[in-house]
Amino acid sequence: MTLADPFLALSARTNRFTSGAPRALTLAEDGTRLLLLRSTGSDDPVDRLYLLDAATGEERLVADPTALAPDRTGARDELPPVERRLRERVRLTAAGIGTFAATPDLAVAVFTLDGRLFRTETATGTTAELPVPAAAFDPRPDATGERTAYVASDALHVTPDAEPLSPADGARWGVAEFAAAEELGRSRGHWWRPDGGALLAARVDESALPRRYFADPAAPGEPGEDFAYPLAGGPNADVQLWVLGLDRTRVQLRWDAAEFPYVCAAEWASDGEVLLTVADRLQQNVLLLTADPATGETSELSRTTDEFWVDDLPGTPARLPDGRLLTVHDTPQARGLALDGKPLDTEGLQIRRVVGRLDGALLCETGQGDPADQHVHLIDPDGGAPVLVQGGPGVHSALAAGLTLLLTSATPDGIRRTLLREGRELPLTDLAAALPYTVRPRLARVTERALPTAVVYPRAHVPGRRLPVLLDVYGGPGFQAVATEPRRWQLRQWWADQGFAVVTTDNRGTPFVSPDFTRAIFRRFSQVALDDQVDALHALAAHHPDLDLGRVGVRGWSYGGYFAALAVLRRPDVFHAACAGAPPTDFRLYDTAYTERYLGLPQDNPEGYADDCLITDAPSLDRPLLLIHGLADDNVHPSHTLLLSQALTRAGRPHSVLPLPGVTHMTPGGLNEQLALAELAFLRGALA
C-alpha cells in the first residue's frame, strides 16, 4: 500500500526516523574502540557493523550483510519460531545485522543472518561463516574470540564441536524463558566463564506450561505455531542454572528455586564465582547470590524487600570491584542507592539506571525536577554530593568504559551522540532523516496528584477554535509517555495536524515520578488509571479552553489499548470513541511475571482481577469502539480481543474489529502508518 500522506510515507520509509542512526553502541572494556550498527542512510533498512577508533575518530565498515547474504538480509522465515520472535523484540525490522556480541576488546564480533553464523575480525574486517547444524541464535564469543557459543534446536553448542555441549533431555538450553525475556529484563541464557573453559547456561523446562497456538490466515494450509505461555496463577517454566565445562563436566547451581523461581540476572565475577539475582514469584523479595561453580553451592550477599514489589532498577543489585554491595534504596518520594545498606547522597534525584563506573564514581541516569526530562549524574560511592554530567531539557543517557564517556542527548531540537575521551569530543555519524517536526508540547503537572501531562495543538491552530480531543495513552507500568524525547512526539504532531488537540497523561502506576506514584496501582489497575486520566483531562480543559470535551477520542496499544476500551466501556460520559490496539482484556489470561507483580495471584485477589476484566463490561458499550489485533501476537494473544468481541456480539453491542494477519505485538514499519489512517477515518466518523 502506497501512503499518500507525506509524513506517514516518510515515517514508513525511514522506519520511524531510525534508519541510518547508530545503535547497539558497544565500548571496548578499555574505552578505546566502539562497535555500532548503522545502515547507509535514512532509506536503507539494512544495518551493517562499524568500528570506531575513540582516539582518532576513524570509522571503518567491518561487516556488510549485503555481501554475506545478499538475497536474505531482510528475511526471517528460516529461523525457528521462538528465536524469530525473540529477534524481533530486539529490533522490530531486523534487517541486516539485528544484534551482535563481541569480545571484551572488540577484536572479534559474532552475529547471525537468518540462522547462519558469522565471525568477524574487526581489525581486518574479515568475516567467515561458521558451520552450524541448524538455524543459530544468540551467538557469543569467548574472551579470546576463538570459540563461539550459540543456540540451535533448543541446544547449546560451541564451535567447532559438532555435538551440543548441553544434554539432550527435552529441555531448552541456553535461552531466556518467556517471563525473563518479556518481563524481567533478561534476554540471554548463556554466559562464558572469563577463561573460556566453561559456560553458565540456563536450562528451561516448559513442559508444565499451557501452549498457545497461532494460525496465520495469510498463509492458508501452512502449519501454525505454538509456544509455551505462563498464564497468571498457573505454572512457570522450571529454570535451572548449570556450569557446563568444555571438558563435559556439569554442575548445577542450587538455591531455593521453589521460593525464588525467577532468575533476573546472572554473570561471572572476576574471581571466578557466579553472581546471580533471583526473585520470589510476587517479586517482593530479590536476592543477590554468589555461587561456587565447582560445587554449585550459593550464599546470599544481599536481600531487597518491598511490601508492594521490588521495582527493578537496572544496574542493581551489584557487587562493586571493592566488594561493597550496591542496592536500591527507595523512600516513598524518591529512588536512591545504598552501599552495604548505607544510603548514598542522591538528594533531589530519582535514580533511573546505574550505567556503570567512571573514574571511580557511579554513572547514573536520573530524574531531577520535571520527570519529562532525564539527566546524567555521577554519584560518589564514598558519600559526596552528586555531580551533574549532562542535564537540561531533554532525555540524556550515557555509556562508559575506561575513561571514555558516550553521551546521547535527545532534545526537541534533535538527537546527538558524542564520544568524550581525554578532553576530546567526537560526534557520532548519524544518517537518519531529520525529524520533520520540532514539537514543543505544552507540559504541565495537574491535579493534587501532580500528574505529568502534555498537550499538542495543530501547527496552524487559531486560538479560539474548538478542537476535538484525542487522548493518546499508554498508562501502564514500566513506560513513561510524557518525556521530552523528540521522536515520540512526531506522530502526535501528525495527529494534531489532522484537527485534534492531542492530550497525553502519565497516570499513577507509570514510572519515574516517585515510588508512591508508581505503587498506587497495587492490586488494582483500572480504577486508578481511569480516575487519573479523567481528572487530568478536566484539569487541562480549565487551562486550555479550546479543548472540546464533548468530542473526546482515545487511542492506545497494549496496555494503552486496554485503557482505550476501558474508557468507553466505563466512562462513556467522558470518552466518546476509542481505538484499542492489542488490549489485554482479561489479565487472568496474561503472563505470570508481569500480572502477578501488580495484581498478585488470581486465587488470592479474585476481586482485583474481576474488577480489571473488560469482558463483563461488554453489555454497557454505547460508544464507537474499534478493536485492532495482530493474529500472531505472542505477548497479548489475539484471544483477548476475540473474547471481548464475542461478549459484545452476544450483548448486541455494535463494534468494529480490524485483524492483522501475521502481525505480532509490535507492528512493523509501514503498517503502523497504515493503521494511523484507519484509526483517523474511524475517529473522524465517530466524533463528527
CSV table of C-alpha atoms in Angstrom, one decimal, residues 67-498:
chain,number,residue,atom,x,y,z
A,67,ALA,CA,27.9,-9.1,0.8
A,68,LEU,CA,27.5,-12.0,3.1
A,69,ALA,CA,23.8,-12.9,2.4
A,70,PRO,CA,22.8,-10.6,-0.5
A,71,ASP,CA,19.4,-12.1,-1.1
A,72,ARG,CA,18.4,-12.6,2.6
A,73,THR,CA,19.3,-9.5,4.5
A,74,GLY,CA,15.7,-8.7,5.5
A,75,ALA,CA,14.2,-12.2,5.8
A,76,ARG,CA,13.5,-14.1,9.0
A,77,ASP,CA,11.5,-17.1,7.9
A,78,GLU,CA,14.4,-19.6,8.2
A,79,LEU,CA,14.6,-19.0,12.0
A,80,PRO,CA,12.7,-21.3,14.4
A,81,PRO,CA,9.5,-19.5,15.6
A,82,VAL,CA,10.7,-18.9,19.2
A,83,GLU,CA,14.1,-17.5,18.1
A,84,ARG,CA,12.4,-15.4,15.4
A,85,ARG,CA,10.1,-13.7,17.9
A,86,LEU,CA,13.0,-13.0,20.3
A,87,ARG,CA,15.0,-11.4,17.5
A,88,GLU,CA,12.0,-9.2,16.6
A,89,ARG,CA,11.9,-8.0,20.1
A,90,VAL,CA,15.4,-6.7,19.8
A,91,ARG,CA,14.9,-4.9,16.6
A,92,LEU,CA,11.4,-4.7,15.0
A,93,THR,CA,12.5,-4.8,11.4
A,94,ALA,CA,15.6,-6.9,12.0
A,95,ALA,CA,17.0,-6.2,8.5
A,96,GLY,CA,20.7,-6.9,8.1
A,97,ILE,CA,22.6,-7.5,11.4
A,98,GLY,CA,20.0,-7.4,14.1
A,99,THR,CA,22.3,-7.9,17.1
A,100,PHE,CA,25.9,-8.9,17.7
A,101,ALA,CA,28.2,-9.9,20.5
A,102,ALA,CA,31.9,-9.2,20.9
A,103,THR,CA,34.9,-10.0,22.9
A,104,PRO,CA,35.8,-7.5,25.7
A,105,ASP,CA,38.4,-5.8,23.5
A,106,LEU,CA,36.1,-5.8,20.4
A,107,ALA,CA,38.6,-7.8,18.4
A,108,VAL,CA,36.0,-10.3,17.4
A,109,ALA,CA,32.3,-9.9,16.8
A,110,VAL,CA,29.8,-12.6,16.0
A,111,PHE,CA,26.3,-12.4,14.6
A,112,THR,CA,23.7,-14.4,12.7
A,113,LEU,CA,21.9,-13.7,9.4
A,114,ASP,CA,18.7,-15.8,9.0
A,115,GLY,CA,20.2,-18.6,11.2
A,116,ARG,CA,23.6,-18.6,9.6
A,117,LEU,CA,26.5,-17.9,12.0
A,118,PHE,CA,29.3,-15.4,11.1
A,119,ARG,CA,32.5,-14.3,12.9
A,120,THR,CA,34.3,-11.0,12.1
A,121,GLU,CA,37.8,-10.0,13.0
A,122,THR,CA,37.3,-6.3,13.4
A,123,ALA,CA,41.0,-5.3,12.8
A,124,THR,CA,40.9,-6.5,9.3
A,125,GLY,CA,37.2,-6.6,8.5
A,126,THR,CA,37.5,-10.3,7.6
A,127,THR,CA,34.2,-12.2,8.1
A,128,ALA,CA,33.9,-16.0,7.9
A,129,GLU,CA,30.8,-18.2,8.1
A,130,LEU,CA,30.9,-20.9,10.7
A,131,PRO,CA,29.2,-24.2,10.1
A,132,VAL,CA,26.1,-24.9,12.3
A,133,PRO,CA,23.8,-27.9,12.4
A,134,ALA,CA,20.6,-25.8,12.4
A,135,ALA,CA,19.5,-22.2,12.5
A,136,ALA,CA,21.7,-20.5,15.0
A,137,PHE,CA,20.5,-18.0,17.6
A,138,ASP,CA,22.2,-15.7,20.2
A,139,PRO,CA,25.9,-16.4,19.4
A,140,ARG,CA,28.5,-15.2,21.9
A,141,PRO,CA,32.3,-15.4,21.7
A,142,ASP,CA,34.6,-16.4,24.5
A,143,ALA,CA,37.1,-13.8,25.7
A,144,THR,CA,39.7,-14.8,23.1
A,145,GLY,CA,37.3,-14.9,20.2
A,146,GLU,CA,38.4,-18.5,19.3
A,147,ARG,CA,35.2,-20.2,20.3
A,148,THR,CA,31.6,-19.1,19.9
A,149,ALA,CA,28.6,-20.4,21.9
A,150,TYR,CA,25.2,-20.4,20.2
A,151,VAL,CA,21.8,-22.0,20.5
A,152,ALA,CA,20.4,-24.2,17.8
A,153,SER,CA,17.3,-26.5,18.0
A,154,ASP,CA,17.0,-25.8,21.8
A,155,ALA,CA,20.6,-27.0,22.5
A,156,LEU,CA,23.7,-25.0,23.4
A,157,HIS,CA,26.6,-25.5,21.0
A,158,VAL,CA,30.2,-24.4,21.0
A,159,THR,CA,32.2,-24.0,17.8
A,160,PRO,CA,33.8,-26.0,16.2
A,161,ASP,CA,32.3,-29.0,18.0
A,162,ALA,CA,29.7,-30.9,16.1
A,163,GLU,CA,27.9,-32.2,19.2
A,164,PRO,CA,26.0,-29.9,21.5
A,165,LEU,CA,27.5,-29.0,24.9
A,166,SER,CA,24.1,-29.4,26.6
A,167,PRO,CA,22.5,-32.8,27.2
A,168,ALA,CA,19.5,-33.9,25.1
A,169,ASP,CA,17.0,-34.1,27.9
A,170,GLY,CA,13.9,-32.5,26.4
A,171,ALA,CA,14.6,-29.0,27.9
A,172,ARG,CA,15.6,-25.9,26.2
A,173,TRP,CA,19.2,-24.9,26.9
A,174,GLY,CA,21.0,-21.5,26.7
A,175,VAL,CA,17.9,-19.3,26.2
A,176,ALA,CA,15.8,-16.9,28.3
A,177,GLU,CA,12.3,-18.2,29.0
A,178,PHE,CA,9.3,-16.1,28.2
A,179,ALA,CA,9.0,-14.5,31.6
A,180,ALA,CA,12.6,-13.5,31.7
A,181,ALA,CA,12.7,-12.1,28.1
A,182,GLU,CA,9.4,-10.3,28.3
A,183,GLU,CA,9.1,-9.1,31.9
A,184,LEU,CA,12.3,-9.5,33.9
A,185,GLY,CA,14.9,-7.7,31.6
A,186,ARG,CA,17.0,-10.9,30.9
A,187,SER,CA,17.2,-11.7,27.2
A,188,ARG,CA,20.0,-14.2,27.3
A,189,GLY,CA,20.6,-17.7,28.7
A,190,HIS,CA,24.3,-18.4,28.5
A,191,TRP,CA,27.5,-16.8,29.7
A,192,TRP,CA,31.2,-17.6,29.1
A,193,ARG,CA,33.5,-18.1,32.0
A,194,PRO,CA,36.2,-15.5,31.7
A,195,ASP,CA,38.9,-18.1,31.0
A,196,GLY,CA,36.7,-19.7,28.3
A,197,GLY,CA,36.8,-23.1,30.0
A,198,ALA,CA,33.1,-23.3,30.8
A,199,LEU,CA,29.7,-21.7,30.2
A,200,LEU,CA,27.0,-20.8,32.7
A,201,ALA,CA,23.8,-22.0,31.0
A,202,ALA,CA,20.1,-21.8,31.7
A,203,ARG,CA,18.1,-25.0,31.4
A,204,VAL,CA,14.4,-24.2,30.7
A,205,ASP,CA,11.7,-26.9,31.2
A,206,GLU,CA,8.4,-25.6,29.9
A,207,SER,CA,6.5,-28.9,29.9
A,208,ALA,CA,4.1,-27.8,32.6
A,209,LEU,CA,3.0,-24.7,30.7
A,210,PRO,CA,-0.1,-24.4,28.5
A,211,ARG,CA,0.5,-24.0,24.8
A,212,ARG,CA,-0.7,-21.1,22.7
A,213,TYR,CA,-1.4,-21.5,19.1
A,214,PHE,CA,-1.3,-19.2,16.1
A,215,ALA,CA,-2.8,-20.0,12.6
A,216,ASP,CA,-1.9,-17.3,10.1
A,217,PRO,CA,-4.9,-16.6,7.8
A,218,ALA,CA,-2.4,-15.0,5.3
A,219,ALA,CA,-0.9,-18.5,4.8
A,220,PRO,CA,-3.8,-20.9,4.4
A,221,GLY,CA,-2.7,-24.5,4.5
A,222,GLU,CA,0.6,-23.7,6.3
A,223,PRO,CA,1.2,-25.2,9.8
A,224,GLY,CA,0.6,-22.7,12.6
A,225,GLU,CA,2.9,-22.0,15.5
A,226,ASP,CA,2.5,-22.8,19.2
A,227,PHE,CA,4.6,-21.9,22.2
A,228,ALA,CA,4.6,-22.3,25.9
A,229,TYR,CA,3.0,-19.4,27.8
A,230,PRO,CA,2.9,-18.9,31.6
A,231,LEU,CA,-0.7,-17.8,32.5
A,232,ALA,CA,-1.2,-15.8,35.6
A,233,GLY,CA,-1.8,-18.1,38.6
A,234,GLY,CA,-0.5,-21.1,36.7
A,235,PRO,CA,2.8,-22.8,36.4
A,236,ASN,CA,6.0,-21.1,35.4
A,237,ALA,CA,8.9,-22.6,33.4
A,238,ASP,CA,11.3,-24.5,35.6
A,239,VAL,CA,14.6,-22.6,35.2
A,240,GLN,CA,17.9,-24.0,36.4
A,241,LEU,CA,21.4,-22.8,36.0
A,242,TRP,CA,24.3,-25.1,35.2
A,243,VAL,CA,28.0,-24.7,34.7
A,244,LEU,CA,28.9,-26.7,31.6
A,245,GLY,CA,32.6,-27.4,31.2
A,246,LEU,CA,34.1,-27.8,27.8
A,247,ASP,CA,35.5,-31.0,29.3
A,248,ARG,CA,31.9,-32.2,29.5
A,249,THR,CA,31.6,-31.7,33.3
A,250,ARG,CA,28.3,-30.4,34.6
A,251,VAL,CA,27.5,-28.7,37.9
A,252,GLN,CA,24.0,-27.4,38.8
A,253,LEU,CA,23.8,-24.2,40.9
A,254,ARG,CA,21.5,-24.7,43.9
A,255,TRP,CA,19.3,-22.2,45.6
A,256,ASP,CA,15.7,-22.3,46.9
A,257,ALA,CA,14.2,-22.2,43.4
A,258,ALA,CA,10.8,-23.1,44.8
A,259,GLU,CA,10.7,-19.9,46.8
A,260,PHE,CA,12.7,-17.8,44.3
A,261,PRO,CA,11.8,-19.1,40.8
A,262,TYR,CA,12.8,-16.1,38.8
A,263,VAL,CA,16.4,-15.7,37.6
A,264,CYS,CA,16.6,-11.9,36.9
A,265,ALA,CA,20.3,-11.7,36.1
A,266,ALA,CA,23.5,-13.8,36.0
A,267,GLU,CA,27.2,-13.1,35.4
A,268,TRP,CA,30.7,-14.4,36.1
A,269,ALA,CA,32.6,-12.4,38.6
A,270,SER,CA,36.3,-11.6,38.1
A,271,ASP,CA,37.2,-14.0,40.9
A,272,GLY,CA,35.6,-16.9,39.0
A,273,GLU,CA,32.5,-17.1,41.1
A,274,VAL,CA,29.0,-16.7,39.7
A,275,LEU,CA,26.7,-13.8,40.7
A,276,LEU,CA,23.0,-14.2,40.2
A,277,THR,CA,19.9,-12.3,41.1
A,278,VAL,CA,16.7,-14.2,41.9
A,279,ALA,CA,13.3,-13.1,42.9
A,280,ASP,CA,10.2,-14.7,44.5
A,281,ARG,CA,7.1,-15.2,42.5
A,282,LEU,CA,5.4,-11.9,43.6
A,283,GLN,CA,8.8,-10.1,43.3
A,284,GLN,CA,8.6,-8.7,46.8
A,285,ASN,CA,12.0,-10.3,47.7
A,286,VAL,CA,15.1,-10.1,45.5
A,287,LEU,CA,18.3,-11.8,46.4
A,288,LEU,CA,21.8,-11.3,45.1
A,289,LEU,CA,23.6,-14.6,45.4
A,290,THR,CA,27.2,-15.8,44.9
A,291,ALA,CA,27.7,-19.3,43.7
A,292,ASP,CA,30.7,-21.6,43.7
A,293,PRO,CA,30.9,-23.1,40.2
A,294,ALA,CA,32.8,-26.1,41.4
A,295,THR,CA,30.2,-27.2,43.9
A,296,GLY,CA,27.0,-25.3,42.9
A,297,GLU,CA,26.6,-24.0,46.5
A,298,THR,CA,25.2,-20.5,46.8
A,299,SER,CA,25.2,-17.9,49.5
A,300,GLU,CA,23.2,-14.7,50.0
A,301,LEU,CA,25.0,-11.4,49.5
A,302,SER,CA,22.0,-9.0,49.8
A,303,ARG,CA,18.3,-9.1,50.1
A,304,THR,CA,15.9,-6.3,48.9
A,305,THR,CA,12.3,-6.5,50.1
A,306,ASP,CA,9.2,-4.4,49.5
A,307,GLU,CA,5.7,-4.8,50.7
A,308,PHE,CA,4.4,-3.9,47.2
A,309,TRP,CA,7.0,-5.2,44.8
A,310,VAL,CA,10.7,-4.6,44.3
A,311,ASP,CA,10.7,-2.2,41.3
A,312,ASP,CA,13.6,-3.1,39.0
A,313,LEU,CA,16.4,-0.5,39.0
A,314,PRO,CA,18.8,-1.5,36.2
A,315,GLY,CA,22.4,-1.9,37.5
A,316,THR,CA,21.3,-3.1,40.9
A,317,PRO,CA,21.8,-5.2,42.9
A,318,ALA,CA,25.5,-5.4,42.2
A,319,ARG,CA,28.9,-6.1,43.8
A,320,LEU,CA,31.4,-3.3,43.2
A,321,PRO,CA,35.1,-4.1,42.5
A,322,ASP,CA,36.0,-3.3,46.1
A,323,GLY,CA,33.4,-5.9,47.3
A,324,ARG,CA,30.8,-3.4,48.5
A,325,LEU,CA,27.2,-4.2,47.6
A,326,LEU,CA,25.1,-1.7,45.7
A,327,THR,CA,21.3,-1.9,46.2
A,328,VAL,CA,18.3,0.2,45.5
A,329,HIS,CA,17.1,2.4,48.4
A,330,ASP,CA,13.5,3.6,48.0
A,331,THR,CA,11.7,6.1,50.1
A,332,PRO,CA,8.0,7.0,49.3
A,333,GLN,CA,9.1,10.0,47.3
A,334,ALA,CA,12.5,9.1,45.8
A,335,ARG,CA,14.5,6.2,44.3
A,336,GLY,CA,18.0,6.2,45.6
A,337,LEU,CA,21.0,3.9,46.2
A,338,ALA,CA,22.7,2.3,49.1
A,339,LEU,CA,26.2,0.7,49.6
A,340,ASP,CA,26.3,-2.1,52.1
A,341,GLY,CA,22.9,-0.8,53.3
A,342,LYS,CA,24.0,2.8,53.9
A,343,PRO,CA,22.1,5.3,51.7
A,344,LEU,CA,24.2,7.4,49.3
A,345,ASP,CA,23.7,11.1,48.8
A,346,THR,CA,21.2,11.3,46.0
A,347,GLU,CA,19.1,14.1,47.4
A,348,GLY,CA,16.8,15.7,44.9
A,349,LEU,CA,17.3,12.9,42.3
A,350,GLN,CA,15.3,9.9,41.1
A,351,ILE,CA,17.8,7.3,40.1
A,352,ARG,CA,16.6,5.6,36.9
A,353,ARG,CA,19.6,3.4,35.9
A,354,VAL,CA,23.1,2.7,37.1
A,355,VAL,CA,25.1,2.7,33.9
A,356,GLY,CA,28.4,1.7,35.3
A,357,ARG,CA,31.6,3.3,36.7
A,358,LEU,CA,33.5,6.3,35.5
A,359,ASP,CA,36.7,7.5,37.3
A,360,GLY,CA,35.6,5.7,40.5
A,361,ALA,CA,32.1,7.2,40.6
A,362,LEU,CA,28.8,5.6,39.8
A,363,LEU,CA,27.5,6.9,36.5
A,364,CYS,CA,23.7,7.1,36.7
A,365,GLU,CA,20.7,8.2,34.6
A,366,THR,CA,18.5,10.3,36.8
A,367,GLY,CA,15.4,12.4,37.1
A,368,GLN,CA,15.5,15.8,38.7
A,369,GLY,CA,12.6,18.2,38.8
A,370,ASP,CA,10.3,17.7,35.8
A,371,PRO,CA,10.0,13.9,35.2
A,372,ALA,CA,9.7,14.5,31.5
A,373,ASP,CA,13.5,15.2,31.4
A,374,GLN,CA,16.3,12.7,32.1
A,375,HIS,CA,19.8,13.7,33.2
A,376,VAL,CA,23.2,12.0,33.8
A,377,HIS,CA,24.9,12.3,37.2
A,378,LEU,CA,28.0,10.9,38.9
A,379,ILE,CA,27.2,9.5,42.3
A,380,ASP,CA,30.1,9.4,44.8
A,381,PRO,CA,30.2,5.9,46.4
A,382,ASP,CA,32.1,7.5,49.3
A,383,GLY,CA,29.2,9.8,50.2
A,384,GLY,CA,30.0,13.1,48.3
A,385,ALA,CA,27.3,15.2,46.6
A,386,PRO,CA,26.1,14.2,43.1
A,387,VAL,CA,27.8,15.8,40.1
A,388,LEU,CA,25.8,16.7,37.0
A,389,VAL,CA,27.3,15.4,33.8
A,390,GLN,CA,24.6,16.2,31.3
A,391,GLY,CA,21.3,18.0,32.0
A,392,GLY,CA,18.8,20.5,30.7
A,393,PRO,CA,15.6,19.8,28.8
A,394,GLY,CA,15.6,16.5,27.0
A,395,VAL,CA,16.3,12.8,27.6
A,396,HIS,CA,20.0,12.3,28.2
A,397,SER,CA,21.6,8.9,28.5
A,398,ALA,CA,25.2,7.5,28.9
A,399,LEU,CA,27.6,4.7,28.3
A,400,ALA,CA,31.1,4.4,29.8
A,401,ALA,CA,34.2,2.2,29.8
A,402,GLY,CA,37.7,3.0,30.9
A,403,LEU,CA,38.0,6.8,30.7
A,404,THR,CA,35.6,7.1,27.7
A,405,LEU,CA,32.1,8.5,28.1
A,406,LEU,CA,29.4,8.3,25.4
A,407,LEU,CA,26.5,10.7,25.9
A,408,THR,CA,23.3,10.7,23.9
A,409,SER,CA,21.1,13.8,24.2
A,410,ALA,CA,17.6,13.7,22.8
A,411,THR,CA,16.1,17.2,22.9
A,412,PRO,CA,13.3,19.0,21.0
A,413,ASP,CA,15.9,20.1,18.5
A,414,GLY,CA,17.1,16.6,17.7
A,415,ILE,CA,19.3,13.7,18.8
A,416,ARG,CA,23.1,13.9,19.1
A,417,ARG,CA,25.6,11.3,20.3
A,418,THR,CA,29.0,12.4,21.5
A,419,LEU,CA,32.1,10.4,22.5
A,420,LEU,CA,34.3,12.1,25.1
A,421,ARG,CA,37.8,10.9,25.8
A,422,GLU,CA,40.9,12.6,27.2
A,423,GLY,CA,39.3,16.1,26.7
A,424,ARG,CA,38.3,15.4,23.1
A,425,GLU,CA,34.6,15.4,21.9
A,426,LEU,CA,33.8,13.2,18.9
A,427,PRO,CA,30.3,13.3,17.4
A,428,LEU,CA,29.0,10.0,16.0
A,429,THR,CA,27.9,9.9,12.4
A,430,ASP,CA,24.1,9.9,12.2
A,431,LEU,CA,22.5,9.4,8.7
A,432,ALA,CA,18.9,9.3,9.9
A,433,ALA,CA,16.3,11.5,8.3
A,434,ALA,CA,15.8,14.9,10.0
A,435,LEU,CA,12.7,14.9,12.2
A,436,PRO,CA,10.1,16.7,10.2
A,437,TYR,CA,8.5,18.4,13.2
A,438,THR,CA,10.1,20.4,16.0
A,439,VAL,CA,7.4,19.7,18.6
A,440,ARG,CA,7.2,21.6,21.8
A,441,PRO,CA,4.3,20.1,23.7
A,442,ARG,CA,2.7,22.2,26.4
A,443,LEU,CA,3.8,20.4,29.6
A,444,ALA,CA,2.0,20.7,32.9
A,445,ARG,CA,1.6,18.9,36.2
A,446,VAL,CA,-2.1,18.8,37.1
A,447,THR,CA,-4.4,17.9,39.9
A,448,GLU,CA,-3.4,17.5,43.5
A,449,ARG,CA,-1.5,14.4,42.4
A,450,ALA,CA,0.8,16.4,40.1
A,451,LEU,CA,0.1,14.2,37.1
A,452,PRO,CA,2.5,14.8,34.2
A,453,THR,CA,0.6,15.9,31.1
A,454,ALA,CA,1.2,17.3,27.6
A,455,VAL,CA,-1.0,19.0,25.0
A,456,VAL,CA,-0.1,19.2,21.3
A,457,TYR,CA,-2.0,21.6,19.1
A,458,PRO,CA,-2.2,21.7,15.3
A,459,ARG,CA,0.7,23.8,13.9
A,460,ALA,CA,-1.9,26.0,12.2
A,461,HIS,CA,-4.2,26.2,15.2
A,462,VAL,CA,-6.0,29.5,15.7
A,463,PRO,CA,-6.7,30.2,19.3
A,464,GLY,CA,-10.4,30.3,20.0
A,465,ARG,CA,-11.2,27.5,17.6
A,466,ARG,CA,-12.5,24.5,19.5
A,467,LEU,CA,-10.9,21.2,18.7
A,468,PRO,CA,-11.9,17.6,19.3
A,469,VAL,CA,-9.6,15.9,21.8
A,470,LEU,CA,-7.6,12.8,21.2
A,471,LEU,CA,-6.2,11.1,24.3
A,472,ASP,CA,-3.0,9.3,23.1
A,473,VAL,CA,-2.4,7.0,26.1
A,474,TYR,CA,-0.4,4.1,27.5
A,475,GLY,CA,-1.0,4.5,31.2
A,476,GLY,CA,0.5,1.2,32.3
A,477,PRO,CA,3.5,0.2,34.4
A,478,GLY,CA,7.0,0.5,33.0
A,479,PHE,CA,6.5,3.1,30.3
A,480,GLN,CA,6.6,6.9,30.5
A,481,ALA,CA,4.6,8.6,27.8
A,482,VAL,CA,5.3,12.2,28.7
A,483,ALA,CA,9.0,12.6,28.0
A,484,THR,CA,11.0,15.2,26.1
A,485,GLU,CA,12.4,12.6,23.6
A,486,PRO,CA,11.6,14.2,20.2
A,487,ARG,CA,10.8,11.1,18.1
A,488,ARG,CA,7.8,10.1,20.2
A,489,TRP,CA,6.1,13.4,19.5
A,490,GLN,CA,6.3,13.2,15.8
A,491,LEU,CA,3.2,11.0,15.3
A,492,ARG,CA,1.4,13.0,17.9
A,493,GLN,CA,2.0,16.2,16.0
A,494,TRP,CA,0.7,14.5,12.8
A,495,TRP,CA,-2.5,13.5,14.7
A,496,ALA,CA,-2.8,17.1,15.9
A,497,ASP,CA,-2.4,18.4,12.4
A,498,GLN,CA,-5.4,16.3,11.4
